[in-house]
Short mmCIF file of C-alpha atoms in Angstrom, two decimals:
data_model
loop_
_atom_site.label_atom_id
_atom_site.label_comp_id
_atom_site.label_asym_id
_atom_site.label_seq_id
_atom_site.Cartn_x
_atom_site.Cartn_y
_atom_site.Cartn_z
CA HIS A 4 125.85 -121.46 2.84
CA GLN A 5 125.27 -118.19 0.98
CA PRO A 6 125.62 -114.89 2.86
CA ALA A 7 122.45 -112.89 3.28
CA GLN A 8 121.92 -109.88 1.08
CA PHE A 9 118.80 -108.85 3.17
CA ILE A 10 117.37 -109.10 6.72
CA ILE A 11 113.81 -109.24 7.50
CA ARG A 12 113.05 -107.87 11.05
CA TYR A 13 109.64 -108.47 12.38
CA ASP A 14 107.22 -108.74 15.27
CA ALA A 15 103.51 -109.31 15.75
CA SER A 16 100.86 -108.75 18.24
CA LEU A 17 97.32 -110.22 18.32
CA THR A 18 96.18 -107.19 16.45
CA GLY A 19 98.97 -106.21 13.89
CA LEU A 20 102.21 -107.02 12.25
CA GLY A 21 105.32 -104.81 11.97
CA VAL A 22 108.13 -105.67 9.57
CA GLY A 23 111.24 -104.03 8.04
CA LEU A 24 113.45 -105.17 5.12
CA TYR A 25 117.16 -104.25 5.53
CA GLN A 26 119.87 -104.36 2.83
CA MET A 27 123.21 -105.86 3.75
CA PRO A 28 126.13 -105.46 4.33
CA ASN A 29 125.50 -101.89 5.61
CA ASN A 30 122.18 -102.85 7.45
CA ARG A 31 120.28 -100.08 5.61
CA LEU A 32 116.45 -99.99 6.00
CA VAL A 33 115.05 -100.37 2.50
CA ILE A 34 111.31 -100.61 3.18
CA TYR A 35 108.96 -101.27 6.18
CA THR A 36 105.34 -101.65 6.85
CA ALA A 37 102.78 -102.07 9.61
CA LEU A 38 99.37 -103.88 9.05
CA GLN A 39 96.50 -104.37 11.24
CA LEU A 40 95.33 -107.96 11.06
CA PRO A 41 92.61 -108.30 8.29
CA PHE A 42 91.09 -110.98 10.58
CA SER A 43 90.37 -111.41 14.32
CA VAL A 44 92.11 -113.71 16.60
CA ASP A 45 89.87 -112.60 19.61
CA ASN A 46 93.03 -111.89 21.81
CA ASP A 47 93.70 -115.57 21.95
CA SER A 48 97.24 -116.07 23.02
CA SER A 49 97.32 -119.48 21.49
CA ASN A 50 97.63 -117.62 18.19
CA GLN A 51 100.67 -115.55 18.92
CA ASN A 52 103.09 -117.86 17.25
CA THR A 53 101.01 -117.99 14.20
CA MET A 54 100.90 -114.23 14.03
CA GLU A 55 104.57 -114.05 14.38
CA PHE A 56 104.85 -116.40 11.43
CA THR A 57 102.39 -114.40 9.52
CA ALA A 58 104.76 -111.42 10.05
CA VAL A 59 107.49 -113.43 8.49
CA VAL A 60 105.07 -113.86 5.50
CA LEU A 61 104.55 -110.14 5.39
CA GLY A 62 108.25 -109.58 5.27
CA LEU A 63 108.42 -111.85 2.08
CA LEU A 64 105.51 -109.85 0.73
CA LEU A 65 107.57 -106.74 1.08
CA ALA A 66 110.30 -108.25 -0.85
CA TRP A 67 107.85 -109.28 -3.48
CA ARG A 68 106.51 -105.67 -3.79
CA THR A 69 109.99 -104.42 -4.11
CA LYS A 70 110.48 -106.89 -6.93
CA LEU A 71 113.33 -108.85 -5.28
CA SER A 72 114.05 -112.40 -6.65
CA ASP A 73 116.92 -114.92 -6.24
CA PHE A 74 118.13 -113.70 -2.89
CA HIS A 75 119.32 -114.94 0.56
CA TYR A 76 118.04 -113.28 3.73
CA ASP A 77 118.43 -113.50 7.43
CA LEU A 78 115.40 -113.40 9.68
CA HIS A 79 115.42 -111.46 13.07
CA GLY A 80 112.58 -111.73 15.60
CA ASP A 81 111.77 -112.45 19.02
CA ASN A 82 109.69 -115.54 18.64
CA ARG A 83 111.60 -118.81 18.72
CA SER A 84 108.71 -120.82 17.24
CA SER A 85 108.36 -118.63 14.17
CA LEU A 86 112.06 -118.54 13.64
CA ALA A 87 112.37 -122.33 13.85
CA TRP A 88 109.28 -122.85 11.58
CA ALA A 89 110.95 -120.57 8.84
CA GLN A 90 114.35 -122.34 9.21
CA SER A 91 112.86 -125.80 8.85
CA ASP A 92 110.08 -124.78 6.49
CA ARG A 93 107.63 -126.84 8.70
CA VAL A 94 105.31 -125.96 11.41
CA ASN A 95 104.41 -127.87 14.49
CA SER A 96 100.98 -126.15 14.89
CA VAL A 97 97.78 -126.86 13.00
CA LEU A 98 97.05 -123.02 13.62
CA ALA A 99 100.05 -122.12 11.45
CA ARG A 100 99.68 -124.68 8.64
CA LYS A 101 98.03 -122.10 6.32
CA ALA A 102 100.75 -119.49 6.97
CA ASN A 103 103.29 -122.26 6.26
CA ILE A 104 101.94 -123.03 2.92
CA ILE A 105 101.77 -119.25 2.02
CA PHE A 106 105.41 -118.90 3.27
CA THR A 107 106.52 -121.78 1.16
CA THR A 108 104.77 -120.62 -1.96
CA ILE A 109 106.13 -117.11 -1.73
CA SER A 110 109.69 -118.29 -0.93
CA MET A 111 109.46 -120.55 -4.11
CA HIS A 112 107.96 -117.72 -6.25
CA LEU A 113 110.78 -115.33 -5.31
CA ASN A 114 113.51 -117.96 -4.94
CA ALA A 115 114.05 -116.44 -1.49
CA ASN A 116 116.29 -118.51 0.71
CA LEU A 117 116.63 -118.25 4.46
CA ALA A 118 120.35 -118.10 5.33
CA GLU A 119 120.12 -117.73 9.18
CA ALA A 120 117.29 -117.19 11.71
CA GLU A 121 118.34 -115.14 14.83
CA HIS A 122 116.42 -114.79 17.93
CA ILE A 123 116.39 -111.07 19.16
CA PRO A 124 115.33 -110.77 22.77
CA GLY A 125 112.04 -108.72 22.93
CA VAL A 126 113.65 -105.81 24.82
CA PHE A 127 115.74 -105.22 21.59
CA ASN A 128 112.96 -105.71 19.06
CA THR A 129 110.89 -102.71 20.22
CA MET A 130 110.56 -100.97 16.87
CA PHE A 131 108.63 -103.64 15.11
CA ASP A 132 106.84 -104.57 18.38
CA ARG A 133 105.56 -101.07 18.49
CA LEU A 134 104.74 -100.82 14.71
CA SER A 135 102.56 -104.06 15.27
CA ARG A 136 100.68 -102.36 17.96
CA GLY A 137 99.76 -99.24 15.96
CA VAL A 138 102.49 -96.84 16.98
CA SER A 139 103.11 -94.31 14.21
CA PRO A 140 106.42 -94.39 12.21
CA GLN A 141 106.96 -90.73 13.11
CA GLU A 142 107.01 -91.65 16.85
CA LEU A 143 109.61 -94.33 16.09
CA ASP A 144 111.75 -91.84 14.02
CA LEU A 145 111.29 -94.04 10.82
CA ASP A 146 111.48 -92.33 7.47
CA PRO A 147 107.98 -91.97 6.22
CA LEU A 148 109.16 -92.21 2.56
CA LEU A 149 110.26 -95.85 3.39
CA MET A 150 106.99 -96.97 4.57
CA TYR A 151 104.96 -99.20 2.31
CA ASN A 152 101.18 -98.80 2.62
CA ALA A 153 100.14 -102.35 2.95
CA THR A 154 96.58 -101.22 3.83
CA ALA A 155 96.17 -100.20 0.26
CA ASP A 156 97.49 -103.21 -1.33
CA ASP A 157 94.55 -105.60 -1.78
CA ALA A 158 96.58 -108.55 -2.99
CA MET A 159 98.88 -108.19 0.01
CA ILE A 160 95.87 -108.12 2.43
CA GLN A 161 94.30 -111.06 0.78
CA LEU A 162 97.58 -113.08 1.02
CA VAL A 163 97.95 -112.22 4.73
CA ARG A 164 94.28 -113.07 5.20
CA LEU A 165 94.89 -116.64 3.87
CA CYS A 166 97.04 -117.05 7.01
CA ASN A 167 93.94 -116.87 9.18
CA PRO A 168 94.29 -119.63 11.79
CA ALA A 169 90.50 -119.70 12.25
CA ASP A 170 89.90 -121.15 8.69
CA PRO A 171 90.73 -124.82 8.79
CA LEU A 172 92.42 -126.85 6.17
CA SER A 173 90.23 -129.87 6.43
CA ASP A 174 91.12 -131.94 3.39
CA MET A 175 93.25 -132.13 0.29
CA ALA A 176 90.77 -130.03 -1.78
CA SER A 177 91.14 -127.08 0.83
CA HIS A 178 94.91 -127.36 0.62
CA THR A 179 94.89 -127.23 -3.09
CA ALA A 180 92.39 -124.31 -3.23
CA LEU A 181 94.75 -122.38 -0.77
CA LEU A 182 97.77 -122.95 -3.01
CA GLN A 183 95.95 -121.99 -6.17
CA HIS A 184 94.55 -118.75 -4.49
CA CYS A 185 97.95 -117.91 -3.22
CA THR A 186 99.60 -118.47 -6.66
CA SER A 187 96.95 -116.55 -8.49
CA LEU A 188 97.45 -113.47 -6.16
CA LEU A 189 101.29 -113.66 -6.58
CA LEU A 190 100.96 -113.59 -10.37
CA LEU A 191 98.84 -110.39 -10.32
#
């Protein structure tokens, strides 16, 4: 398999997402973001895996905004389900089905290929955990010049909003509409 040119490191809480894109081989932080969820999951822990997978989607959206294409990446996170879902490009959760469609569509649009998914114990994933919980980049000694302001990016927010587990995909028409909406946003 191809070696990774980038690493996406991520974490999620039930209120926000924290993601960083690193360039290999020197493991240099290229860009990062934090985003409060544009929908509510009512502190329902059954949504945690889906939020983690939505953070993976946000990582690919960072790659999109930095105009990356045709690349291989590693994924580092502390949630085994989201890592397995990304690796297999398949989810075992109805709640994450929409996020998987968005993940697949963005991956195809960018020709982004997952090389390896690596589980990082939570005690070593504190930077992105803290970003997902609203801790400021300055408190984490992150360079503010590398922060992407996702809250000001309407298309990015709309794409993350499409991952909302509370909005069901009930039939083929809703699947098709989701795919069309995602594709139209990526082409903006």
